[in-house]
PDB file of C-alpha atoms in Angstrom:
ATOM      1  CA  GLN B 512      -2.640  37.339 -49.582  1.00 88.00           C
ATOM      2  CA  VAL B 513      -1.064  39.086 -46.614  1.00 90.00           C
ATOM      3  CA  GLN B 514      -0.934  37.167 -43.357  1.00 95.00           C
ATOM      4  CA  LEU B 515       0.548  38.027 -39.991  1.00 97.00           C
ATOM      5  CA  VAL B 516       0.629  35.145 -37.533  1.00 97.00           C
ATOM      6  CA  GLU B 517       1.471  35.679 -33.887  1.00 98.00           C
ATOM      7  CA  SER B 518       2.802  32.968 -31.589  1.00 98.00           C
ATOM      8  CA  GLY B 519       4.556  32.591 -28.260  1.00 98.00           C
ATOM      9  CA  GLY B 520       1.838  33.659 -25.857  1.00 98.00           C
ATOM     10  CA  GLY B 521       0.956  31.740 -22.735  1.00 97.00           C
ATOM     11  CA  LEU B 522       0.619  31.793 -18.976  1.00 98.00           C
ATOM     12  CA  VAL B 523       3.559  33.153 -17.002  1.00 98.00           C
ATOM     13  CA  GLN B 524       4.102  34.206 -13.399  1.00 98.00           C
ATOM     14  CA  PRO B 525       4.791  37.830 -12.486  1.00 98.00           C
ATOM     15  CA  GLY B 526       8.439  38.625 -13.097  1.00 98.00           C
ATOM     16  CA  GLY B 527       8.678  36.016 -15.827  1.00 98.00           C
ATOM     17  CA  SER B 528       9.473  36.343 -19.539  1.00 98.00           C
ATOM     18  CA  LEU B 529       7.929  35.494 -22.877  1.00 98.00           C
ATOM     19  CA  ARG B 530       9.007  36.020 -26.463  1.00 98.00           C
ATOM     20  CA  LEU B 531       6.314  36.677 -29.013  1.00 98.00           C
ATOM     21  CA  SER B 532       6.826  36.115 -32.725  1.00 98.00           C
ATOM     22  CA  CYS B 533       5.028  37.674 -35.689  1.00 97.00           C
ATOM     23  CA  ALA B 534       5.582  35.741 -38.904  1.00 97.00           C
ATOM     24  CA  ALA B 535       4.629  37.518 -42.116  1.00 95.00           C
ATOM     25  CA  SER B 536       3.681  36.138 -45.494  1.00 94.00           C
ATOM     26  CA  GLY B 537       2.518  37.922 -48.619  1.00 92.00           C
ATOM     27  CA  LEU B 538       4.581  40.998 -47.813  1.00 88.00           C
ATOM     28  CA  THR B 539       8.229  41.891 -47.367  1.00 83.00           C
ATOM     29  CA  LEU B 540       8.783  43.092 -43.834  1.00 83.00           C
ATOM     30  CA  ASP B 541      11.776  45.286 -44.578  1.00 82.00           C
ATOM     31  CA  VAL B 542       9.617  48.011 -46.151  1.00 89.00           C
ATOM     32  CA  TYR B 543       7.023  48.014 -43.380  1.00 94.00           C
ATOM     33  CA  ALA B 544       6.919  49.251 -39.838  1.00 95.00           C
ATOM     34  CA  ILE B 545       5.711  46.504 -37.533  1.00 97.00           C
ATOM     35  CA  ALA B 546       4.088  47.154 -34.186  1.00 98.00           C
ATOM     36  CA  TRP B 547       2.801  45.152 -31.267  1.00 98.00           C
ATOM     37  CA  PHE B 548      -0.494  46.164 -29.741  1.00 98.00           C
ATOM     38  CA  ARG B 549      -2.322  44.612 -26.813  1.00 98.00           C
ATOM     39  CA  GLN B 550      -5.872  44.533 -25.588  1.00 98.00           C
ATOM     40  CA  ALA B 551      -6.961  43.681 -22.074  1.00 95.00           C
ATOM     41  CA  PRO B 552     -10.551  42.533 -21.406  1.00 90.00           C
ATOM     42  CA  GLY B 553     -12.928  45.486 -21.486  1.00 93.00           C
ATOM     43  CA  LYS B 554     -10.224  47.928 -22.578  1.00 95.00           C
ATOM     44  CA  ASP B 555      -9.215  49.589 -25.826  1.00 95.00           C
ATOM     45  CA  ARG B 556      -6.373  48.201 -27.889  1.00 96.00           C
ATOM     46  CA  GLU B 557      -3.138  50.001 -27.006  1.00 97.00           C
ATOM     47  CA  GLY B 558       0.261  50.101 -28.638  1.00 97.00           C
ATOM     48  CA  ALA B 559       3.273  48.594 -26.928  1.00 98.00           C
ATOM     49  CA  SER B 560       6.129  48.952 -29.387  1.00 98.00           C
ATOM     50  CA  CYS B 561       7.006  49.533 -33.024  1.00 97.00           C
ATOM     51  CA  ILE B 562      10.050  48.821 -35.166  1.00 96.00           C
ATOM     52  CA  ASN B 563      10.474  50.836 -38.341  1.00 94.00           C
ATOM     53  CA  SER B 564      11.840  49.622 -41.671  1.00 91.00           C
ATOM     54  CA  ASP B 565      15.192  51.237 -40.720  1.00 90.00           C
ATOM     55  CA  ASP B 566      15.175  49.423 -37.328  1.00 91.00           C
ATOM     56  CA  SER B 567      14.414  52.532 -35.274  1.00 92.00           C
ATOM     57  CA  THR B 568      12.058  51.731 -32.417  1.00 95.00           C
ATOM     58  CA  VAL B 569       9.525  53.274 -30.079  1.00 95.00           C
ATOM     59  CA  TYR B 570       8.001  51.952 -26.862  1.00 97.00           C
ATOM     60  CA  THR B 571       5.090  53.072 -24.812  1.00 96.00           C
ATOM     61  CA  ASP B 572       6.166  54.246 -21.351  1.00 96.00           C
ATOM     62  CA  SER B 573       4.648  51.289 -19.501  1.00 96.00           C
ATOM     63  CA  VAL B 574       6.916  48.761 -21.270  1.00 98.00           C
ATOM     64  CA  LYS B 575      10.158  50.747 -21.607  1.00 97.00           C
ATOM     65  CA  GLY B 576      13.092  48.888 -20.149  1.00 97.00           C
ATOM     66  CA  ARG B 577      11.157  45.614 -20.007  1.00 98.00           C
ATOM     67  CA  PHE B 578      10.180  44.876 -23.637  1.00 98.00           C
ATOM     68  CA  THR B 579      12.466  44.703 -26.659  1.00 98.00           C
ATOM     69  CA  ILE B 580      11.271  44.603 -30.251  1.00 98.00           C
ATOM     70  CA  SER B 581      13.464  43.201 -33.014  1.00 97.00           C
ATOM     71  CA  ARG B 582      13.163  41.921 -36.554  1.00 95.00           C
ATOM     72  CA  ASP B 583      14.763  39.212 -38.682  1.00 93.00           C
ATOM     73  CA  ASN B 584      14.155  40.167 -42.291  1.00 89.00           C
ATOM     74  CA  ALA B 585      15.611  36.883 -43.556  1.00 91.00           C
ATOM     75  CA  LYS B 586      12.891  35.034 -41.650  1.00 94.00           C
ATOM     76  CA  ASN B 587      10.273  37.729 -42.308  1.00 94.00           C
ATOM     77  CA  THR B 588       9.584  37.730 -38.573  1.00 96.00           C
ATOM     78  CA  VAL B 589       9.356  40.349 -35.827  1.00 97.00           C
ATOM     79  CA  TYR B 590       9.839  39.488 -32.170  1.00 98.00           C
ATOM     80  CA  LEU B 591       8.791  41.027 -28.875  1.00 98.00           C
ATOM     81  CA  GLN B 592      10.903  39.954 -25.937  1.00 98.00           C
ATOM     82  CA  MET B 593       8.955  40.646 -22.752  1.00 98.00           C
ATOM     83  CA  ASN B 594      10.773  40.544 -19.411  1.00 98.00           C
ATOM     84  CA  SER B 595       9.735  41.391 -15.861  1.00 98.00           C
ATOM     85  CA  LEU B 596       6.121  40.764 -16.781  1.00 98.00           C
ATOM     86  CA  LYS B 597       3.375  42.220 -14.611  1.00 98.00           C
ATOM     87  CA  PRO B 598      -0.285  41.231 -14.229  1.00 97.00           C
ATOM     88  CA  GLU B 599      -1.238  44.431 -16.049  1.00 96.00           C
ATOM     89  CA  ASP B 600       0.575  43.127 -19.144  1.00 98.00           C
ATOM     90  CA  THR B 601      -2.176  40.523 -19.513  1.00 97.00           C
ATOM     91  CA  GLY B 602      -4.113  40.678 -22.759  1.00 98.00           C
ATOM     92  CA  VAL B 603      -4.283  39.597 -26.361  1.00 98.00           C
ATOM     93  CA  TYR B 604      -1.192  40.730 -28.258  1.00 98.00           C
ATOM     94  CA  TYR B 605      -1.509  41.627 -31.922  1.00 98.00           C
ATOM     95  CA  CYS B 606       1.121  42.483 -34.485  1.00 98.00           C
ATOM     96  CA  ALA B 607       0.341  44.932 -37.243  1.00 98.00           C
ATOM     97  CA  ALA B 608       2.082  46.221 -40.366  1.00 97.00           C
ATOM     98  CA  SER B 609       2.132  49.754 -41.707  1.00 96.00           C
ATOM     99  CA  LEU B 610       3.395  51.337 -44.932  1.00 92.00           C
ATOM    100  CA  LEU B 611       2.574  54.817 -43.615  1.00 91.00           C
ATOM    101  CA  ILE B 612       4.727  54.772 -40.467  1.00 91.00           C
ATOM    102  CA  PRO B 613       8.111  54.633 -42.313  1.00 90.00           C
ATOM    103  CA  THR B 614       7.244  58.010 -43.877  1.00 88.00           C
ATOM    104  CA  ILE B 615       6.419  59.457 -40.453  1.00 85.00           C
ATOM    105  CA  PHE B 616       9.697  58.256 -38.950  1.00 81.00           C
ATOM    106  CA  ARG B 617      11.595  60.662 -41.231  1.00 78.00           C
ATOM    107  CA  ARG B 618      10.921  63.362 -38.619  1.00 80.00           C
ATOM    108  CA  PRO B 619      10.857  63.284 -34.803  1.00 82.00           C
ATOM    109  CA  VAL B 620       7.784  61.386 -33.694  1.00 86.00           C
ATOM    110  CA  SER B 621       6.135  60.386 -30.447  1.00 90.00           C
ATOM    111  CA  ALA B 622       5.221  56.868 -29.470  1.00 92.00           C
ATOM    112  CA  THR B 623       1.588  57.984 -29.351  1.00 92.00           C
ATOM    113  CA  GLU B 624       1.694  59.100 -32.977  1.00 94.00           C
ATOM    114  CA  VAL B 625       3.405  55.892 -34.126  1.00 95.00           C
ATOM    115  CA  LEU B 626       1.231  53.538 -32.073  1.00 96.00           C
ATOM    116  CA  ASP B 627      -2.030  54.714 -33.599  1.00 96.00           C
ATOM    117  CA  THR B 628      -4.126  51.733 -34.726  1.00 96.00           C
ATOM    118  CA  HIS B 629      -5.542  53.706 -37.658  1.00 96.00           C
ATOM    119  CA  LYS B 630      -2.101  53.899 -39.276  1.00 95.00           C
ATOM    120  CA  TYR B 631      -1.764  50.115 -39.705  1.00 96.00           C
ATOM    121  CA  ASN B 632      -2.835  48.267 -42.826  1.00 94.00           C
ATOM    122  CA  PHE B 633      -2.640  44.607 -41.787  1.00 97.00           C
ATOM    123  CA  TRP B 634      -3.302  42.808 -38.530  1.00 98.00           C
ATOM    124  CA  GLY B 635      -2.753  39.350 -37.107  1.00 97.00           C
ATOM    125  CA  GLN B 636      -5.303  37.354 -35.120  1.00 97.00           C
ATOM    126  CA  GLY B 637      -3.539  37.758 -31.788  1.00 98.00           C
ATOM    127  CA  THR B 638      -1.964  35.594 -29.117  1.00 98.00           C
ATOM    128  CA  GLN B 639      -3.044  35.503 -25.481  1.00 98.00           C
ATOM    129  CA  VAL B 640      -0.608  36.526 -22.757  1.00 98.00           C
ATOM    130  CA  THR B 641      -1.653  35.932 -19.159  1.00 98.00           C
ATOM    131  CA  VAL B 642       0.507  37.058 -16.256  1.00 98.00           C
ATOM    132  CA  SER B 643      -0.725  35.535 -13.040  1.00 97.00           C
ATOM    133  CA  SER B 644       0.493  33.644 -10.015  1.00 95.00           C
TER     134      SER B 644
END
């Protein structure tokens, strides 16, 4: 049974940092692309970042330069380091796994194409991130 479990969320002041973790079981991360999505209250789920099976990455424009995605295949875990957090980063953060995305990454792709929720096979339950003073 595939499980993705997010952790590391919490309450942080604007300008602060958090590191989210996505621990996988029932699948081997090194053949999947793993992405982080987020959903603010009343809004659609949006993609933040993705790391491919070959460690190539994409970021949505709003998080470029502030967020860093990484993976530790030995621990079967993907991380999202979030710095310079803003109130608009508030939401539930989900990690998701895709077998399709590694095939797409063989050609030039946009973040929009990669961060499409329909391309992801497995999802975690989410972790809340709140950025507020």
